[in-house]
């Protein structure tokens, strides 16, 4: 089954780059990226490599802003 959107559009790549710019450790396996921050709270987030939901990237960003020390793509 083909994803509902093109994962090569760059949306998730920009999200992963923003993790790396903020000093998060990003590891990739077959199905997920695992992002871990280096703050005292040790926040972490799993990001699907090829999600099917059209708004997956936006949902991940909202959750990160709400629950972690992630500062958005501006950094």
PDB file of N, CA and C in Angstrom:
ATOM      1  N   UNK A   1       0.834  -1.184   0.000  1.00  0.00           N
ATOM      2  CA  UNK A   1       0.000   0.000   0.000  1.00  0.00           C
ATOM      3  C   UNK A   1       0.877   1.245   0.000  1.00  0.00           C
ATOM      4  N   UNK A   2       0.597   2.174  -0.869  1.00  0.00           N
ATOM      5  CA  UNK A   2       1.388   3.391  -1.015  1.00  0.00           C
ATOM      6  C   UNK A   2       0.987   4.430   0.038  1.00  0.00           C
ATOM      7  N   UNK A   3       1.959   5.159   0.623  1.00  0.00           N
ATOM      8  CA  UNK A   3       1.622   6.205   1.584  1.00  0.00           C
ATOM      9  C   UNK A   3       0.723   7.265   0.947  1.00  0.00           C
ATOM     10  N   UNK A   4      -0.042   7.963   1.780  1.00  0.00           N
ATOM     11  CA  UNK A   4      -0.961   8.988   1.284  1.00  0.00           C
ATOM     12  C   UNK A   4      -0.247  10.246   0.810  1.00  0.00           C
ATOM     13  N   UNK A   5       0.985  10.432   1.212  1.00  0.00           N
ATOM     14  CA  UNK A   5       1.748  11.582   0.747  1.00  0.00           C
ATOM     15  C   UNK A   5       3.157  11.133   0.418  1.00  0.00           C
ATOM     16  N   UNK A   6       3.884  11.982  -0.250  1.00  0.00           N
ATOM     17  CA  UNK A   6       5.235  11.636  -0.676  1.00  0.00           C
ATOM     18  C   UNK A   6       6.217  11.935   0.453  1.00  0.00           C
ATOM     19  N   UNK A   7       6.779  10.917   1.111  1.00  0.00           N
ATOM     20  CA  UNK A   7       7.700  11.176   2.211  1.00  0.00           C
ATOM     21  C   UNK A   7       8.989  11.847   1.765  1.00  0.00           C
ATOM     22  N   UNK A   8       9.254  11.866   0.482  1.00  0.00           N
ATOM     23  CA  UNK A   8      10.461  12.538  -0.004  1.00  0.00           C
ATOM     24  C   UNK A   8      10.242  14.035  -0.176  1.00  0.00           C
ATOM     25  N   UNK A   9       9.085  14.539   0.265  1.00  0.00           N
ATOM     26  CA  UNK A   9       8.790  15.962   0.119  1.00  0.00           C
ATOM     27  C   UNK A   9       9.694  16.829   0.977  1.00  0.00           C
ATOM     28  N   UNK A  10      10.364  16.245   1.945  1.00  0.00           N
ATOM     29  CA  UNK A  10      11.303  17.000   2.752  1.00  0.00           C
ATOM     30  C   UNK A  10      10.773  17.397   4.115  1.00  0.00           C
ATOM     31  N   UNK A  11       9.482  17.205   4.377  1.00  0.00           N
ATOM     32  CA  UNK A  11       8.901  17.625   5.643  1.00  0.00           C
ATOM     33  C   UNK A  11       9.556  16.914   6.823  1.00  0.00           C
ATOM     34  N   UNK A  12       9.646  15.604   6.762  1.00  0.00           N
ATOM     35  CA  UNK A  12      10.258  14.866   7.867  1.00  0.00           C
ATOM     36  C   UNK A  12      11.768  15.057   7.905  1.00  0.00           C
ATOM     37  N   UNK A  13      12.375  15.251   6.748  1.00  0.00           N
ATOM     38  CA  UNK A  13      13.814  15.510   6.727  1.00  0.00           C
ATOM     39  C   UNK A  13      14.127  16.819   7.454  1.00  0.00           C
ATOM     40  N   UNK A  14      13.281  17.838   7.259  1.00  0.00           N
ATOM     41  CA  UNK A  14      13.472  19.110   7.973  1.00  0.00           C
ATOM     42  C   UNK A  14      13.284  18.923   9.476  1.00  0.00           C
ATOM     43  N   UNK A  15      12.332  18.083   9.859  1.00  0.00           N
ATOM     44  CA  UNK A  15      12.118  17.801  11.278  1.00  0.00           C
ATOM     45  C   UNK A  15      13.348  17.128  11.884  1.00  0.00           C
ATOM     46  N   UNK A  16      13.890  16.139  11.199  1.00  0.00           N
ATOM     47  CA  UNK A  16      15.077  15.436  11.697  1.00  0.00           C
ATOM     48  C   UNK A  16      16.275  16.387  11.772  1.00  0.00           C
ATOM     49  N   UNK A  17      16.429  17.247  10.768  1.00  0.00           N
ATOM     50  CA  UNK A  17      17.513  18.238  10.804  1.00  0.00           C
ATOM     51  C   UNK A  17      17.361  19.185  11.990  1.00  0.00           C
ATOM     52  N   UNK A  18      16.124  19.564  12.309  1.00  0.00           N
ATOM     53  CA  UNK A  18      15.921  20.460  13.450  1.00  0.00           C
ATOM     54  C   UNK A  18      16.301  19.762  14.758  1.00  0.00           C
ATOM     55  N   UNK A  19      16.043  18.455  14.858  1.00  0.00           N
ATOM     56  CA  UNK A  19      16.507  17.705  16.031  1.00  0.00           C
ATOM     57  C   UNK A  19      18.027  17.801  16.139  1.00  0.00           C
ATOM     58  N   UNK A  20      18.705  17.529  15.038  1.00  0.00           N
ATOM     59  CA  UNK A  20      20.170  17.508  15.054  1.00  0.00           C
ATOM     60  C   UNK A  20      20.747  18.883  15.362  1.00  0.00           C
ATOM     61  N   UNK A  21      20.157  19.941  14.830  1.00  0.00           N
ATOM     62  CA  UNK A  21      20.644  21.304  15.094  1.00  0.00           C
ATOM     63  C   UNK A  21      20.512  21.677  16.561  1.00  0.00           C
ATOM     64  N   UNK A  22      19.531  21.097  17.235  1.00  0.00           N
ATOM     65  CA  UNK A  22      19.310  21.409  18.646  1.00  0.00           C
ATOM     66  C   UNK A  22      20.063  20.464  19.575  1.00  0.00           C
ATOM     67  N   UNK A  23      20.876  19.593  19.005  1.00  0.00           N
ATOM     68  CA  UNK A  23      21.711  18.722  19.817  1.00  0.00           C
ATOM     69  C   UNK A  23      21.070  17.412  20.233  1.00  0.00           C
ATOM     70  N   UNK A  24      19.940  17.067  19.631  1.00  0.00           N
ATOM     71  CA  UNK A  24      19.311  15.781  19.929  1.00  0.00           C
ATOM     72  C   UNK A  24      20.088  14.684  19.211  1.00  0.00           C
ATOM     73  N   UNK A  25      20.198  13.525  19.842  1.00  0.00           N
ATOM     74  CA  UNK A  25      20.800  12.354  19.217  1.00  0.00           C
ATOM     75  C   UNK A  25      19.725  11.682  18.373  1.00  0.00           C
ATOM     76  N   UNK A  26      19.988  11.485  17.078  1.00  0.00           N
ATOM     77  CA  UNK A  26      19.002  10.885  16.175  1.00  0.00           C
ATOM     78  C   UNK A  26      19.576   9.593  15.615  1.00  0.00           C
ATOM     79  N   UNK A  27      18.858   8.500  15.841  1.00  0.00           N
ATOM     80  CA  UNK A  27      19.239   7.182  15.337  1.00  0.00           C
ATOM     81  C   UNK A  27      18.126   6.675  14.441  1.00  0.00           C
ATOM     82  N   UNK A  28      18.488   5.947  13.395  1.00  0.00           N
ATOM     83  CA  UNK A  28      17.477   5.423  12.489  1.00  0.00           C
ATOM     84  C   UNK A  28      17.594   3.909  12.403  1.00  0.00           C
ATOM     85  N   UNK A  29      16.438   3.263  12.478  1.00  0.00           N
ATOM     86  CA  UNK A  29      16.395   1.842  12.168  1.00  0.00           C
ATOM     87  C   UNK A  29      15.453   1.666  10.986  1.00  0.00           C
ATOM     88  N   UNK A  30      14.968   0.478  10.777  1.00  0.00           N
ATOM     89  CA  UNK A  30      14.183   0.190   9.578  1.00  0.00           C
ATOM     90  C   UNK A  30      12.857   0.949   9.522  1.00  0.00           C
ATOM     91  N   UNK A  31      12.191   1.124  10.669  1.00  0.00           N
ATOM     92  CA  UNK A  31      10.854   1.717  10.672  1.00  0.00           C
ATOM     93  C   UNK A  31      10.760   3.081  11.341  1.00  0.00           C
ATOM     94  N   UNK A  32      11.725   3.421  12.207  1.00  0.00           N
ATOM     95  CA  UNK A  32      11.611   4.644  12.999  1.00  0.00           C
ATOM     96  C   UNK A  32      12.933   5.380  13.097  1.00  0.00           C
ATOM     97  N   UNK A  33      12.834   6.700  13.269  1.00  0.00           N
ATOM     98  CA  UNK A  33      13.929   7.503  13.777  1.00  0.00           C
ATOM     99  C   UNK A  33      13.668   7.628  15.269  1.00  0.00           C
ATOM    100  N   UNK A  34      14.705   7.529  16.068  1.00  0.00           N
ATOM    101  CA  UNK A  34      14.596   7.767  17.499  1.00  0.00           C
ATOM    102  C   UNK A  34      15.395   9.020  17.799  1.00  0.00           C
ATOM    103  N   UNK A  35      14.717  10.021  18.373  1.00  0.00           N
ATOM    104  CA  UNK A  35      15.380  11.278  18.719  1.00  0.00           C
ATOM    105  C   UNK A  35      15.391  11.409  20.238  1.00  0.00           C
ATOM    106  N   UNK A  36      16.567  11.683  20.801  1.00  0.00           N
ATOM    107  CA  UNK A  36      16.716  11.830  22.251  1.00  0.00           C
ATOM    108  C   UNK A  36      17.435  13.140  22.547  1.00  0.00           C
ATOM    109  N   UNK A  37      16.855  13.920  23.456  1.00  0.00           N
ATOM    110  CA  UNK A  37      17.500  15.189  23.808  1.00  0.00           C
ATOM    111  C   UNK A  37      18.534  14.956  24.904  1.00  0.00           C
ATOM    112  N   UNK A  38      19.357  15.955  25.125  1.00  0.00           N
ATOM    113  CA  UNK A  38      20.429  15.817  26.107  1.00  0.00           C
ATOM    114  C   UNK A  38      20.142  16.599  27.391  1.00  0.00           C
ATOM    115  N   UNK A  39      18.905  17.066  27.573  1.00  0.00           N
ATOM    116  CA  UNK A  39      18.584  17.823  28.784  1.00  0.00           C
ATOM    117  C   UNK A  39      18.402  16.877  29.974  1.00  0.00           C
ATOM    118  N   UNK A  40      18.188  17.444  31.150  1.00  0.00           N
ATOM    119  CA  UNK A  40      18.032  16.641  32.357  1.00  0.00           C
ATOM    120  C   UNK A  40      16.795  15.749  32.310  1.00  0.00           C
ATOM    121  N   UNK A  41      15.767  16.182  31.591  1.00  0.00           N
ATOM    122  CA  UNK A  41      14.513  15.416  31.539  1.00  0.00           C
ATOM    123  C   UNK A  41      14.587  14.216  30.605  1.00  0.00           C
ATOM    124  N   UNK A  42      15.608  14.179  29.753  1.00  0.00           N
ATOM    125  CA  UNK A  42      15.818  13.050  28.828  1.00  0.00           C
ATOM    126  C   UNK A  42      14.601  12.782  27.940  1.00  0.00           C
ATOM    127  N   UNK A  43      14.092  13.845  27.300  1.00  0.00           N
ATOM    128  CA  UNK A  43      12.966  13.679  26.375  1.00  0.00           C
ATOM    129  C   UNK A  43      13.372  12.799  25.202  1.00  0.00           C
ATOM    130  N   UNK A  44      12.394  12.104  24.612  1.00  0.00           N
ATOM    131  CA  UNK A  44      12.659  11.299  23.423  1.00  0.00           C
ATOM    132  C   UNK A  44      11.390  11.205  22.599  1.00  0.00           C
ATOM    133  N   UNK A  45      11.562  10.926  21.318  1.00  0.00           N
ATOM    134  CA  UNK A  45      10.427  10.810  20.410  1.00  0.00           C
ATOM    135  C   UNK A  45      10.766   9.820  19.315  1.00  0.00           C
ATOM    136  N   UNK A  46       9.824   8.920  19.013  1.00  0.00           N
ATOM    137  CA  UNK A  46       9.930   8.038  17.852  1.00  0.00           C
ATOM    138  C   UNK A  46       9.227   8.717  16.690  1.00  0.00           C
ATOM    139  N   UNK A  47       9.866   8.738  15.530  1.00  0.00           N
ATOM    140  CA  UNK A  47       9.278   9.326  14.323  1.00  0.00           C
ATOM    141  C   UNK A  47       9.299   8.253  13.249  1.00  0.00           C
ATOM    142  N   UNK A  48       8.142   7.970  12.676  1.00  0.00           N
ATOM    143  CA  UNK A  48       8.056   6.941  11.639  1.00  0.00           C
ATOM    144  C   UNK A  48       8.833   7.364  10.400  1.00  0.00           C
ATOM    145  N   UNK A  49       9.537   6.421   9.792  1.00  0.00           N
ATOM    146  CA  UNK A  49      10.299   6.703   8.576  1.00  0.00           C
ATOM    147  C   UNK A  49       9.365   6.967   7.400  1.00  0.00           C
ATOM    148  N   UNK A  50       8.301   6.193   7.279  1.00  0.00           N
ATOM    149  CA  UNK A  50       7.359   6.408   6.169  1.00  0.00           C
ATOM    150  C   UNK A  50       5.920   6.359   6.683  1.00  0.00           C
ATOM    151  N   UNK A  51       5.470   7.453   7.296  1.00  0.00           N
ATOM    152  CA  UNK A  51       4.112   7.488   7.836  1.00  0.00           C
ATOM    153  C   UNK A  51       3.072   7.550   6.724  1.00  0.00           C
ATOM    154  N   UNK A  52       1.863   7.135   7.029  1.00  0.00           N
ATOM    155  CA  UNK A  52       0.780   7.163   6.047  1.00  0.00           C
ATOM    156  C   UNK A  52      -0.106   8.392   6.192  1.00  0.00           C
ATOM    157  N   UNK A  53      -0.147   8.982   7.359  1.00  0.00           N
ATOM    158  CA  UNK A  53      -1.021  10.132   7.595  1.00  0.00           C
ATOM    159  C   UNK A  53      -0.459  11.378   6.924  1.00  0.00           C
ATOM    160  N   UNK A  54      -1.308  12.100   6.274  1.00  0.00           N
ATOM    161  CA  UNK A  54      -0.908  13.297   5.537  1.00  0.00           C
ATOM    162  C   UNK A  54      -0.349  14.380   6.461  1.00  0.00           C
ATOM    163  N   UNK A  55      -0.893  14.507   7.658  1.00  0.00           N
ATOM    164  CA  UNK A  55      -0.470  15.566   8.575  1.00  0.00           C
ATOM    165  C   UNK A  55       0.418  15.039   9.707  1.00  0.00           C
ATOM    166  N   UNK A  56       1.090  13.940   9.506  1.00  0.00           N
ATOM    167  CA  UNK A  56       1.920  13.316  10.541  1.00  0.00           C
ATOM    168  C   UNK A  56       3.008  14.272  11.041  1.00  0.00           C
ATOM    169  N   UNK A  57       3.693  14.936  10.136  1.00  0.00           N
ATOM    170  CA  UNK A  57       4.761  15.854  10.532  1.00  0.00           C
ATOM    171  C   UNK A  57       4.258  16.970  11.426  1.00  0.00           C
ATOM    172  N   UNK A  58       3.120  17.558  11.088  1.00  0.00           N
ATOM    173  CA  UNK A  58       2.548  18.620  11.915  1.00  0.00           C
ATOM    174  C   UNK A  58       2.135  18.097  13.281  1.00  0.00           C
ATOM    175  N   UNK A  59       1.555  16.903  13.324  1.00  0.00           N
ATOM    176  CA  UNK A  59       1.161  16.316  14.608  1.00  0.00           C
ATOM    177  C   UNK A  59       2.373  16.059  15.498  1.00  0.00           C
ATOM    178  N   UNK A  60       3.457  15.585  14.911  1.00  0.00           N
ATOM    179  CA  UNK A  60       4.680  15.342  15.685  1.00  0.00           C
ATOM    180  C   UNK A  60       5.211  16.658  16.234  1.00  0.00           C
ATOM    181  N   UNK A  61       5.228  17.705  15.409  1.00  0.00           N
ATOM    182  CA  UNK A  61       5.716  19.013  15.868  1.00  0.00           C
ATOM    183  C   UNK A  61       4.875  19.554  17.023  1.00  0.00           C
ATOM    184  N   UNK A  62       3.551  19.437  16.925  1.00  0.00           N
ATOM    185  CA  UNK A  62       2.679  19.909  18.007  1.00  0.00           C
ATOM    186  C   UNK A  62       2.969  19.160  19.310  1.00  0.00           C
ATOM    187  N   UNK A  63       3.121  17.855  19.218  1.00  0.00           N
ATOM    188  CA  UNK A  63       3.412  17.050  20.409  1.00  0.00           C
ATOM    189  C   UNK A  63       4.767  17.435  21.009  1.00  0.00           C
ATOM    190  N   UNK A  64       5.759  17.655  20.153  1.00  0.00           N
ATOM    191  CA  UNK A  64       7.082  18.042  20.640  1.00  0.00           C
ATOM    192  C   UNK A  64       7.042  19.397  21.335  1.00  0.00           C
ATOM    193  N   UNK A  65       6.347  20.373  20.750  1.00  0.00           N
ATOM    194  CA  UNK A  65       6.254  21.699  21.371  1.00  0.00           C
ATOM    195  C   UNK A  65       5.553  21.621  22.724  1.00  0.00           C
ATOM    196  N   UNK A  66       4.539  20.786  22.808  1.00  0.00           N
ATOM    197  CA  UNK A  66       3.727  20.678  24.013  1.00  0.00           C
ATOM    198  C   UNK A  66       4.448  19.925  25.134  1.00  0.00           C
ATOM    199  N   UNK A  67       5.185  18.869  24.807  1.00  0.00           N
ATOM    200  CA  UNK A  67       5.661  17.941  25.833  1.00  0.00           C
ATOM    201  C   UNK A  67       7.172  17.860  26.020  1.00  0.00           C
ATOM    202  N   UNK A  68       7.962  18.530  25.188  1.00  0.00           N
ATOM    203  CA  UNK A  68       9.417  18.385  25.295  1.00  0.00           C
ATOM    204  C   UNK A  68      10.104  19.742  25.261  1.00  0.00           C
ATOM    205  N   UNK A  69      11.421  19.721  25.265  1.00  0.00           N
ATOM    206  CA  UNK A  69      12.208  20.951  25.195  1.00  0.00           C
ATOM    207  C   UNK A  69      12.549  21.333  23.753  1.00  0.00           C
ATOM    208  N   UNK A  70      11.977  20.636  22.767  1.00  0.00           N
ATOM    209  CA  UNK A  70      12.222  20.937  21.355  1.00  0.00           C
ATOM    210  C   UNK A  70      11.745  22.348  21.066  1.00  0.00           C
ATOM    211  N   UNK A  71      12.527  23.140  20.336  1.00  0.00           N
ATOM    212  CA  UNK A  71      12.224  24.552  20.142  1.00  0.00           C
ATOM    213  C   UNK A  71      11.707  24.890  18.756  1.00  0.00           C
ATOM    214  N   UNK A  72      11.406  23.931  17.941  1.00  0.00           N
ATOM    215  CA  UNK A  72      10.889  24.232  16.617  1.00  0.00           C
ATOM    216  C   UNK A  72      11.989  24.299  15.584  1.00  0.00           C
ATOM    217  N   UNK A  73      11.593  24.550  14.358  1.00  0.00           N
ATOM    218  CA  UNK A  73      12.520  24.522  13.233  1.00  0.00           C
ATOM    219  C   UNK A  73      13.306  25.811  13.079  1.00  0.00           C
ATOM    220  N   UNK A  74      13.065  26.813  13.910  1.00  0.00           N
ATOM    221  CA  UNK A  74      13.743  28.097  13.760  1.00  0.00           C
ATOM    222  C   UNK A  74      15.172  28.064  14.255  1.00  0.00           C
ATOM    223  N   UNK A  75      15.513  27.088  15.057  1.00  0.00           N
ATOM    224  CA  UNK A  75      16.867  27.027  15.625  1.00  0.00           C
ATOM    225  C   UNK A  75      17.806  26.350  14.672  1.00  0.00           C
TER     226      UNK A  75
END
